[in-house]
Tab-separated table of C-alpha atoms in Angstrom:
chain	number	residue	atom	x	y	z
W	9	UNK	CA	12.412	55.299	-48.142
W	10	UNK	CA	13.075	53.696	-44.996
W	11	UNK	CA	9.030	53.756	-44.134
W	12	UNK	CA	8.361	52.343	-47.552
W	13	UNK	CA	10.769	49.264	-46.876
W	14	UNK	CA	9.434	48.659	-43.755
W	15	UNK	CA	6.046	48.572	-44.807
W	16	UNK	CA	6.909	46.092	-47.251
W	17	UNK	CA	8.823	43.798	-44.693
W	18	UNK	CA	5.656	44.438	-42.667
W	19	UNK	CA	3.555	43.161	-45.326
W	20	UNK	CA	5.389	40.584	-46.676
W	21	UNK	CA	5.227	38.767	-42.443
W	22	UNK	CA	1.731	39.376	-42.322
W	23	UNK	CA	1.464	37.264	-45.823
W	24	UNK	CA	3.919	34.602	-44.586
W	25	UNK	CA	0.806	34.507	-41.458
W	26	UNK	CA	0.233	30.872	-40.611
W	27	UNK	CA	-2.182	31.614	-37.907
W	28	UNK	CA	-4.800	34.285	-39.136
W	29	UNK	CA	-6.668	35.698	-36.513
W	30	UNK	CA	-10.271	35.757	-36.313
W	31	UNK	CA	-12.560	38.714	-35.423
W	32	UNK	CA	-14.016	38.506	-31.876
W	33	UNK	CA	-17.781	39.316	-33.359
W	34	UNK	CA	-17.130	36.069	-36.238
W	35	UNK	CA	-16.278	33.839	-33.800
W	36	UNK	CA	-19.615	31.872	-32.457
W	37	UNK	CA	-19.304	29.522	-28.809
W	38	UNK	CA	-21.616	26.919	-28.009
W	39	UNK	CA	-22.416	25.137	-24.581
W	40	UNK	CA	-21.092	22.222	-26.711
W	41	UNK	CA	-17.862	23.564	-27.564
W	42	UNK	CA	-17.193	24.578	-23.955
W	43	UNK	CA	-17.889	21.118	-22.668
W	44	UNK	CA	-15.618	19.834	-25.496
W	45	UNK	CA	-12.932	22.271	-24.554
W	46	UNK	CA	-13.125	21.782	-20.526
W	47	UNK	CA	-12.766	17.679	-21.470
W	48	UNK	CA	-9.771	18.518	-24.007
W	49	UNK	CA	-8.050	21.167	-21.323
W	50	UNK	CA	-8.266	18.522	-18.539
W	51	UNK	CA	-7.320	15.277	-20.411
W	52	UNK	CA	-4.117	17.590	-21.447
W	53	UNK	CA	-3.170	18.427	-17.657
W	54	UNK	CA	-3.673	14.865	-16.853
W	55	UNK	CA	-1.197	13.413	-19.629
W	56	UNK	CA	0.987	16.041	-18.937
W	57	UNK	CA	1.543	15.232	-15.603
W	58	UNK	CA	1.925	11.852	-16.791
W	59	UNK	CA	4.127	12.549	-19.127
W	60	UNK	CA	6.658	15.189	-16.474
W	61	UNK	CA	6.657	11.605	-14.396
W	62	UNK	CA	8.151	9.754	-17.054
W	63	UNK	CA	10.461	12.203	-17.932
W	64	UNK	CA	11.917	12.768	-14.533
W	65	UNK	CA	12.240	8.695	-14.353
W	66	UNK	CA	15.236	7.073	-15.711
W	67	UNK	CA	15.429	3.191	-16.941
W	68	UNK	CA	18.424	0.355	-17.071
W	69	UNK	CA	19.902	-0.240	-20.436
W	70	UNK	CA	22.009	-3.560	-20.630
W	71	UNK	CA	24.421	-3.998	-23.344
W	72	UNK	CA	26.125	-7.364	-24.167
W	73	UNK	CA	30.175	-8.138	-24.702
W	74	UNK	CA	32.913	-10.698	-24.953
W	75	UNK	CA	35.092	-9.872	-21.588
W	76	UNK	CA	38.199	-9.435	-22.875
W	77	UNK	CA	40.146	-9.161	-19.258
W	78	UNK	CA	41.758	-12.821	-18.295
W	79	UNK	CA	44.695	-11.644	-16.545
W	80	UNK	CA	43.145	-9.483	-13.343
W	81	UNK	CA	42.148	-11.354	-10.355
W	82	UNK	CA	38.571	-11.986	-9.103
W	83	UNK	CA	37.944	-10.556	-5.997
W	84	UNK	CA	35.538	-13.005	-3.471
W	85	UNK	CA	33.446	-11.336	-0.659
W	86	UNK	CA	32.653	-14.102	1.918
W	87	UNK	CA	30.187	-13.695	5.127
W	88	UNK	CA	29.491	-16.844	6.138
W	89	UNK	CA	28.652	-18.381	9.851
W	90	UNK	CA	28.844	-22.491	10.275
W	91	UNK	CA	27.663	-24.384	13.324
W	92	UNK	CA	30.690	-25.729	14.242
W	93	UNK	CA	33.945	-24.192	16.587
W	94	UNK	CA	35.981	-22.535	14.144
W	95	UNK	CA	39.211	-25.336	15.063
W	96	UNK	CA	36.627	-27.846	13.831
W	97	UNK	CA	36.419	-26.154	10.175
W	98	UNK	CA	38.393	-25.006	7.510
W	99	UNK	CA	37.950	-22.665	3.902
W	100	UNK	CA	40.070	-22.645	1.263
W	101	UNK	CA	39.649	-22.346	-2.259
W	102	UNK	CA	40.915	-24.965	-5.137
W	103	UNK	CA	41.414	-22.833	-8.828
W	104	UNK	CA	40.874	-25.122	-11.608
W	105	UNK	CA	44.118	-23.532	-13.445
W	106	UNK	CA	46.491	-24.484	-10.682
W	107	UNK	CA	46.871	-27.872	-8.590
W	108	UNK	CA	47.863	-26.141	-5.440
W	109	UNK	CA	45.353	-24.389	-3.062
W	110	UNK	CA	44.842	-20.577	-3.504
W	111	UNK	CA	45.735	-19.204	0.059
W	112	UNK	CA	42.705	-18.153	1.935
W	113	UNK	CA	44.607	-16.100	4.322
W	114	UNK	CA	42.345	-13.238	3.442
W	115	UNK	CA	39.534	-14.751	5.717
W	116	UNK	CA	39.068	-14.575	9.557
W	117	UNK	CA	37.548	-16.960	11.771
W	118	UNK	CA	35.808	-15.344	14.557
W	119	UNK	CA	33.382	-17.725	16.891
W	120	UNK	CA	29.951	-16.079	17.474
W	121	UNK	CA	26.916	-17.509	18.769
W	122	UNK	CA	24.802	-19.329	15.889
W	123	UNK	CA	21.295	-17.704	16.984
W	124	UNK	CA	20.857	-14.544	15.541
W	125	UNK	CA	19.569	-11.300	18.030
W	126	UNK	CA	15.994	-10.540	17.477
W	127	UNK	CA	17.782	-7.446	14.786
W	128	UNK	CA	19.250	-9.748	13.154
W	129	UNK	CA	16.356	-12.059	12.874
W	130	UNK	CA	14.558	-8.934	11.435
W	131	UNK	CA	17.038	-7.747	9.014
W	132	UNK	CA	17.504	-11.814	7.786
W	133	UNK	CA	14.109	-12.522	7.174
W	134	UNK	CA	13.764	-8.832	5.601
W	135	UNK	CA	16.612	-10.486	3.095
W	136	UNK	CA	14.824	-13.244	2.803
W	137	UNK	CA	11.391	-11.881	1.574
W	138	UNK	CA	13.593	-9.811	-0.947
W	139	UNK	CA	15.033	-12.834	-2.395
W	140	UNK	CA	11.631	-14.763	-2.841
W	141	UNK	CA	10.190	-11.198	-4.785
W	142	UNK	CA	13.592	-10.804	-6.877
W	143	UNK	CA	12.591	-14.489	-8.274
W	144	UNK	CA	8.675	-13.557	-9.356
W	145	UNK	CA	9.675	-9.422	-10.363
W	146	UNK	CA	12.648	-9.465	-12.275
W	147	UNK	CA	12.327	-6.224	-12.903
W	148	UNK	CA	12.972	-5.580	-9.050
W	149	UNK	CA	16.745	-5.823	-9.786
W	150	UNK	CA	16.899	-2.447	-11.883
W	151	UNK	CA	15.308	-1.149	-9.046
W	152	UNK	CA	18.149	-2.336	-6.288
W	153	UNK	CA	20.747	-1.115	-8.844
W	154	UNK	CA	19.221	2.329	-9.063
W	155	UNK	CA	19.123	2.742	-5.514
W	156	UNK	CA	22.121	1.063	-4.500
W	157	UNK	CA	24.817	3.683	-3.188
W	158	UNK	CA	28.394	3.601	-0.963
W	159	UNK	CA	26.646	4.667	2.722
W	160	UNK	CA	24.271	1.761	2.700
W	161	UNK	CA	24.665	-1.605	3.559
W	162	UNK	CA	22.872	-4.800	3.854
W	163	UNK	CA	25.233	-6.536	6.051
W	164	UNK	CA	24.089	-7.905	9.453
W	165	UNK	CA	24.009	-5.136	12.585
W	166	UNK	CA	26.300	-5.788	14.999
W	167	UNK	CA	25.706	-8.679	17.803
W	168	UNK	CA	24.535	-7.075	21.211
W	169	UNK	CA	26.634	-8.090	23.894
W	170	UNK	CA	24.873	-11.550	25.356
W	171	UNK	CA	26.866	-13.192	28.057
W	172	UNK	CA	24.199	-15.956	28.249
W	173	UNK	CA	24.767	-17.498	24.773
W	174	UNK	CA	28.319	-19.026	24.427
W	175	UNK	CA	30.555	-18.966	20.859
W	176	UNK	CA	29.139	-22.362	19.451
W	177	UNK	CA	29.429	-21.380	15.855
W	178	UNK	CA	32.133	-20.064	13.518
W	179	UNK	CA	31.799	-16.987	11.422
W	180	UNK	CA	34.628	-17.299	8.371
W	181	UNK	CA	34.177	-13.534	7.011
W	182	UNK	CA	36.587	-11.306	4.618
W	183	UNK	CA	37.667	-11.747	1.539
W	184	UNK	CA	40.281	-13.095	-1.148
W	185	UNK	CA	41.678	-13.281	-4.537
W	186	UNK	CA	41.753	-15.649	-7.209
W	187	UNK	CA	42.118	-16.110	-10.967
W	188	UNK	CA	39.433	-15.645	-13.129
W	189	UNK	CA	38.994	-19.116	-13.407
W	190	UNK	CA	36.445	-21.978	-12.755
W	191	UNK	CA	37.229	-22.812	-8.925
W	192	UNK	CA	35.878	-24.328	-5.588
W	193	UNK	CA	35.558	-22.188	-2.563
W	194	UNK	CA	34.675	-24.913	-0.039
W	195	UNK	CA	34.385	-25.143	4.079
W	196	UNK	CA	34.734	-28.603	5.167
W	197	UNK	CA	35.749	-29.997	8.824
W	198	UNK	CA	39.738	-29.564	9.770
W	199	UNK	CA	42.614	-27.115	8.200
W	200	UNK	CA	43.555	-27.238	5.262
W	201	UNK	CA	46.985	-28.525	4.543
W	202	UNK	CA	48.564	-28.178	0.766
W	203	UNK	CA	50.633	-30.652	-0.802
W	204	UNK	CA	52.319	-31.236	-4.271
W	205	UNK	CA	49.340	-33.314	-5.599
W	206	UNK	CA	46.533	-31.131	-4.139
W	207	UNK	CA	45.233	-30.720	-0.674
W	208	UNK	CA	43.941	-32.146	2.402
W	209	UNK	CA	41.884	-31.412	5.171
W	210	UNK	CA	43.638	-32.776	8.647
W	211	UNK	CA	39.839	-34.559	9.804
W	212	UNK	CA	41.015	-37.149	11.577
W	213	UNK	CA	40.705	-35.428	14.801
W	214	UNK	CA	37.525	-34.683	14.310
W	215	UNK	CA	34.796	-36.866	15.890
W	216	UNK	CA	31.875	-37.254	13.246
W	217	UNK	CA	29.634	-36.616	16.296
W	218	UNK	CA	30.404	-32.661	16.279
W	219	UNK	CA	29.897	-32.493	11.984
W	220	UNK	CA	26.958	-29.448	11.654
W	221	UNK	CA	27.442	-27.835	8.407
W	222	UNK	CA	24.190	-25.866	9.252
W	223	UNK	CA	25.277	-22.750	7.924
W	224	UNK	CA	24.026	-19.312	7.118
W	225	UNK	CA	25.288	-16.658	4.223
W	226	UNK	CA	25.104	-13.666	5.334
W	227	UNK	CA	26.824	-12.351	2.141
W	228	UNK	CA	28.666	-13.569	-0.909
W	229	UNK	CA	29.651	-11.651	-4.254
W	230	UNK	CA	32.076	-11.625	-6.441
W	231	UNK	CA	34.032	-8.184	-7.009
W	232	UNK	CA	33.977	-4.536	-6.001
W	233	UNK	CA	31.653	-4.551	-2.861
W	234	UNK	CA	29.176	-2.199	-3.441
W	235	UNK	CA	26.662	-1.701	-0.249
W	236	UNK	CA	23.368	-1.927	-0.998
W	237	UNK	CA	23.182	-4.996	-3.463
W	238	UNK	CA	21.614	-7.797	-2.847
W	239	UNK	CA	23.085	-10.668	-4.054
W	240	UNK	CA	21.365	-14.135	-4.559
W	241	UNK	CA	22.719	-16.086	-1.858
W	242	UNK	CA	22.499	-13.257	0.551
W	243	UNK	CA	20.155	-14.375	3.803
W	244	UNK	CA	19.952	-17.890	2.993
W	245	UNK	CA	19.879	-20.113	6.033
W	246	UNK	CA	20.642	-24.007	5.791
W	247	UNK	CA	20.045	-26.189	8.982
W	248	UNK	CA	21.725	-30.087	8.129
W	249	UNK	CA	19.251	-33.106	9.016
W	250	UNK	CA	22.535	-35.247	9.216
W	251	UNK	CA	25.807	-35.111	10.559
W	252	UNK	CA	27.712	-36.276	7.288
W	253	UNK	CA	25.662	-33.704	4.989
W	254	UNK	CA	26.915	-32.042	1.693
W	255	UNK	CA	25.421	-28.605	0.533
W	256	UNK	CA	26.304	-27.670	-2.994
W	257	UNK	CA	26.326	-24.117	-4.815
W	258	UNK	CA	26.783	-24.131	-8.307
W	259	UNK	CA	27.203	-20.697	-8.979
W	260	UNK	CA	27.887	-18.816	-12.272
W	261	UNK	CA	29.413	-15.092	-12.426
W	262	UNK	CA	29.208	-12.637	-14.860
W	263	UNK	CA	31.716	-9.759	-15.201
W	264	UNK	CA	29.314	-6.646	-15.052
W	265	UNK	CA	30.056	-3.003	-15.116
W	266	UNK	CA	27.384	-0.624	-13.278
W	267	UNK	CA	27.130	3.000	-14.098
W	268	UNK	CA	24.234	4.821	-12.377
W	269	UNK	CA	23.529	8.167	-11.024
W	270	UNK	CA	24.788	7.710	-8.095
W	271	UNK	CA	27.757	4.879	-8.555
W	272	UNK	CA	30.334	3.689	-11.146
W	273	UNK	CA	31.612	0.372	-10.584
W	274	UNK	CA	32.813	-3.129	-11.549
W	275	UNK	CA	31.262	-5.824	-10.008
W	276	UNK	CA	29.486	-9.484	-10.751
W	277	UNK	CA	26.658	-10.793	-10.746
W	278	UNK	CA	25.770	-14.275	-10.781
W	279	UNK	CA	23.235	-16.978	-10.503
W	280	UNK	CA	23.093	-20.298	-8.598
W	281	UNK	CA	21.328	-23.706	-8.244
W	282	UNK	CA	21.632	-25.751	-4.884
W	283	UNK	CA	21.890	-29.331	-3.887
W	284	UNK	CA	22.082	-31.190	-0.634
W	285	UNK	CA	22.310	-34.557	0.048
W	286	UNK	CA	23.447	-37.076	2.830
W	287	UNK	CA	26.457	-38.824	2.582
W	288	UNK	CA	26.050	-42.452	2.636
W	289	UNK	CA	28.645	-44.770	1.558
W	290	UNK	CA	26.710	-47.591	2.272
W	291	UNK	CA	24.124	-46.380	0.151
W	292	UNK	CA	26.368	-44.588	-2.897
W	293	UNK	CA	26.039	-41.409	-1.577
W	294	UNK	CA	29.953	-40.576	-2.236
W	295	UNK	CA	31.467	-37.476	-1.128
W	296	UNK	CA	32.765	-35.065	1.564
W	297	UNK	CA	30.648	-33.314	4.519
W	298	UNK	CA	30.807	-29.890	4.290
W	299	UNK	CA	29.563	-26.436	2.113
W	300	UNK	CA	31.154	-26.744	-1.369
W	301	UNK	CA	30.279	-23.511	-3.679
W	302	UNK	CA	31.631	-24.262	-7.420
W	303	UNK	CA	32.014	-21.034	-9.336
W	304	UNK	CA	32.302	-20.832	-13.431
W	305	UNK	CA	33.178	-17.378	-15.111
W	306	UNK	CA	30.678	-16.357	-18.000
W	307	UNK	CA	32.669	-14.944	-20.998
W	308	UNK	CA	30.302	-12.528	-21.741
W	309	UNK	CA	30.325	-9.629	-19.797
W	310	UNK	CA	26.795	-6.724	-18.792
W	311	UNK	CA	27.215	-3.036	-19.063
W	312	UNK	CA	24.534	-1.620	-16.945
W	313	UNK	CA	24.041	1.882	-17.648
W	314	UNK	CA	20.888	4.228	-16.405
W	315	UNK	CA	19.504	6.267	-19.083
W	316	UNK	CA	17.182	9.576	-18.840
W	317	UNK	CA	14.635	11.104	-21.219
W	318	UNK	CA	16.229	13.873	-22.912
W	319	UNK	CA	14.476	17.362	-22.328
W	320	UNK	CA	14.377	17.810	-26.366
W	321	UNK	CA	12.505	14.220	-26.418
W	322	UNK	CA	10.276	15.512	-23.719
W	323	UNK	CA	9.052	18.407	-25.251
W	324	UNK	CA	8.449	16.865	-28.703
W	325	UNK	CA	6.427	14.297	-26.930
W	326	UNK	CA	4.752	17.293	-24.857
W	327	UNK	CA	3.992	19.200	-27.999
W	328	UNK	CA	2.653	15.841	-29.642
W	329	UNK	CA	0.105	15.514	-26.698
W	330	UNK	CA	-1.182	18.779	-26.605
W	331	UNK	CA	-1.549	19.019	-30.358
W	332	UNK	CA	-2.938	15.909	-30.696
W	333	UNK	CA	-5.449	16.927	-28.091
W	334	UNK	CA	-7.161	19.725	-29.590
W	335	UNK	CA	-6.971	18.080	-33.122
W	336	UNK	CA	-8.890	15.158	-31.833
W	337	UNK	CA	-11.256	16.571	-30.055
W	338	UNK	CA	-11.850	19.059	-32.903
W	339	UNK	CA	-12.551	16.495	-35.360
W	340	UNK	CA	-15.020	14.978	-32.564
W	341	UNK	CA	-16.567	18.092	-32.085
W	342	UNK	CA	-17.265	18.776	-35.810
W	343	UNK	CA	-18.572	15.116	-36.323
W	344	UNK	CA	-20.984	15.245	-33.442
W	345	UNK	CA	-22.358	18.153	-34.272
W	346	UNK	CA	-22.685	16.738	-38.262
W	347	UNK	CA	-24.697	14.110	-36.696
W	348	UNK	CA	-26.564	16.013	-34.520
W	349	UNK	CA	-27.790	18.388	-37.367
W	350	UNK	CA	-28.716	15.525	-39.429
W	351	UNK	CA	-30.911	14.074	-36.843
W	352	UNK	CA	-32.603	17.361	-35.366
W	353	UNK	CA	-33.035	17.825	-39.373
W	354	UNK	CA	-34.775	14.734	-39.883
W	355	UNK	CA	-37.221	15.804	-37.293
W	356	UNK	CA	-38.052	19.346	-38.248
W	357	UNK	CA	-39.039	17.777	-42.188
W	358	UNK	CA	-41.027	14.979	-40.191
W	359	UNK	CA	-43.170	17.824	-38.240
W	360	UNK	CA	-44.912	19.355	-41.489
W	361	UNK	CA	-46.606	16.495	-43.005
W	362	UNK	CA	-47.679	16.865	-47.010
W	363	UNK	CA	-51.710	18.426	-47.107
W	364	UNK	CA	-53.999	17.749	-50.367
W	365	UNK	CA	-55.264	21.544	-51.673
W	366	UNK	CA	-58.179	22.195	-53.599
W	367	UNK	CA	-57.950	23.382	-57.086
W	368	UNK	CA	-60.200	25.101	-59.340
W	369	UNK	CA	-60.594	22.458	-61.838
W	370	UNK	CA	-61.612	20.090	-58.888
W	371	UNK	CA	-58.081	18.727	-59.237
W	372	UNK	CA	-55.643	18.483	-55.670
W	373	UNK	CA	-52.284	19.128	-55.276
W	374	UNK	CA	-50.031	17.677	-52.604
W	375	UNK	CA	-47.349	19.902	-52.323
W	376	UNK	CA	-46.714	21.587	-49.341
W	377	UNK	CA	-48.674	25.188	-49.485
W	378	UNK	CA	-46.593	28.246	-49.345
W	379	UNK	CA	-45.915	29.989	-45.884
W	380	UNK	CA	-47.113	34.057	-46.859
W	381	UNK	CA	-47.459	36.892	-44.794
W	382	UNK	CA	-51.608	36.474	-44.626
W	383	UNK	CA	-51.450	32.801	-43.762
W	384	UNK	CA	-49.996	34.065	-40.241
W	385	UNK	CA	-52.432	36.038	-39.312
C-alpha cells in the first residue's frame, strides 16, 4: 500500500514537470548554436561582474525636513591665520537675537609665521584643487561623505621649527558657541570691547599703516567636527591690495544629519558667496577694514543616509540577466536561422531551371521531369 502511494506521489511530480528533459540522441548541435551559446555564456559573465560591482557599491540618499531644534546652540569651528600681530586684531561674534557680543573666549590667538612650510604649501594647494573639482562634480561630495571617518583629518601638519622666519601673522583657531541665529563672526583690527548699545573695537591705537587683512582659512564649519570633510571655505587664501580692505562671506548653513558606514553625526553644511572691496570714504566705499563672515540658518534641515543594494534585489536582478540572456539569444538564434533557410532555399529552387519535354502528340510540357531511379544512371 505504501509502494502504491508512493508511486502515485511519484507520478503525480513527474506530471507537475516544468522542465521535461530531452533525450541525448533528439537533441541536434550546430556550429551555429555553439557560437550563439559561447556569445550568450560570455555576455552573462561580463554583466554579472557588472552587476556584483554595483551591488557591493552603496549610494547617498538625501531626505528633506523642517528643523524643528531652535533652542540648542550652534557650534563654530574656526582656523583662521591673518597677517597682522595678534594685539593688532580682534574676533568676536555679534548674534542677531541679542545686542551684546557673544563671548569669543573659546578662540586662541597664537602668532605664527604667515608663509606656509613647503607641507603646508602642498597640503593647501591639494585643498585648493579639491575645491575648484567640488564646484564642476557635484557628485564629488557623496564621495567625501562616504569616505570621511574620525582618524583622518584635513587640517594643516604641524609648522617645522624655523628660527629664520619671525611670528608676523596671527592664527585665531578654536571654537565657540552661539544661538542658532543669523549672526556675524568678524576679525577686524583692535579688541573687542562690549557695551550696553553694542560693541566696539579699541582701533585707535592702531596705525592704518600695519592694516593687512590678508588672511587664509585653513578651516571653518559649523557643528560636530568630523575629520575628513571638506568644507567650502577650507584652503582659501586672500592677499589685500589695500590697507583699508573689507572681505565679505555670506555664508548660509544647513542643519544636516550624516549617517554612513563608517560615521553617525550632526553636522552643517553650508554655502557661501564672497565680496571684497576697498574702503574709500572719499569715494562711498563705507565700511570697516577687516574679514566679516555673515552666517543665516536654513530652516530646512538634510538627512544624509548611505544606502546598499539588498542581496534579495541582487539576485532578482541576477536571475533577470541570466534569463534574459538565453531568451534573447534564443529568439536570435531561431530567427537567423529562419532567414538563413529561406535564403539557402531560394537558391536550391533557382539551381534547377524549368526544361520543355517532348510529347507524343508533338505537344511540350514545361514541368520539371521526374527524378527516377534510371535517370541516374
Amino acid at each position: 500500500m505504501r509502494r502504491l502511494n508512493r508511486k502515485k506521489t511519484l507520478n503525480l511530480m513527474k506530471e507537475l514537470d516544468a522542465f521535461p528533459k530531452v533525450p541525448e540522441s533528439y537533441v541536434e548541435t550546430s556550429a551555429s548554436g555553439g557560437t550563439v551559446s559561447l556569445i550568450a555564456f560570455t555576455t552573462i559573465a561580463f554583466l554579472t561582474i557588472m552587476e556584483f560591482m554595483v551591488y557591493r557599491d552603496t549610494w547617498m540618499k538625501y531626505e528633506y525636513e523642517v528643523d524643528k531644534d531652535f533652542t540648542s546652540k550652534l557650534r563654530i569651528n574656526i582656523d583662521i591665520t591673518v597677517a597682522m600681530r595678534c594685539q593688532y586684531v580682534g574676533a568676536d561674534v555679534l548674534d542677531l537675537a541679542e545686542t551684546m557680543v557673544a563671548s569669543a573666549d573659546g578662540l586662541i590667538y597664537e602668532p605664527v609665521p604667515f608663509e606656509l612650510t613647503p607641507q603646508q604649501k602642498e597640503l593647501q594647494r591639494m585643498l585648493q584643487l579639491i575645491q575648484n573639482r567640488l564646484q564642476e562634480e557635484h557628485s564629488l561630495q557623496d564621495v567625501i561623505f562616504k569616505s570621511a571617518f574620525k582618524s583622518a583629518s584635513t587640517a594643516l601638519p604641524p609648522r617645522e621649527d624655523n628660527s629664520l622666519q619671525s611670528p608676523d601673522a596671527c592664527r585665531i583657531h578654536g571654537h565657540l558657541y552661539v544661538n542658532k541665529v543669523a549672526g556675524n563672526f568678524h576679525i577686524t583690527v583692535g579688541k573687542a570691547i562690549p557695551h550696553p548699545r553694542g560693541h566696539a573695537h579699541l582701533a585707535a591705537l592702531v596705525s592704518h599703516e600695519s592694516y593687512n587683512f590678508s588672511h587664509r582659512i585653513d578651516h571653518l564649519s559649523f557643528g560636530e567636527l568630523i575629520p575628513g570633510i571638506i568644507n567650502p571655505l577650507d584652503g582659501t587664501e586672500k592677499i589685500a591690495s589695500d590697507h583699508n580692505q573689507m572681505f565679505q562671506y555670506f555664508i548660509t548653513v544647513v542643519p544636516t544629519k550624516l549617517h554612513t558606514y563608517k560615521i553617525s553625526a550632526e553636522t552643517h553644511q553650508f554655502s557661501v558667496t564672497e565680496r571684497e572691496r576697498v574702503i574709500n570714504h572719499a569715494a562711498g566705499s563705507h565700511g570697516v577694514s577687516g574679514i566679516f563672515m555673515k552666517y543665516d540658518i536654513s530652516s530646512l534641515m538634510v538627512t544624509v543616509t548611505e544606502e546598499h543594494m539588498p542581496f534579495w534585489q541582487f539576485l532578482v536582478r541576477l536571475c533577470g540577466i541570466i534569463g534574459g540572456i538565453f531568451s534573447t539569444t534564443g529568439i536570435l538564434h531561431g530567427f537567423g536561422r529562419f532567414v538563413a533557410e529561406i535564403i539557402f532555399c531560394r537558391f536550391r529552387l533557382g539551381s534547377y531551371r524549368s526544361t520543355s519535354v517532348p510529347l507524343p502528340d508533338g505537344h511540350t510540357s514545361n514541368h520539371l521531369p521526374l527524378i527516377t531511379d534510371n535517370s541516374t544512371h
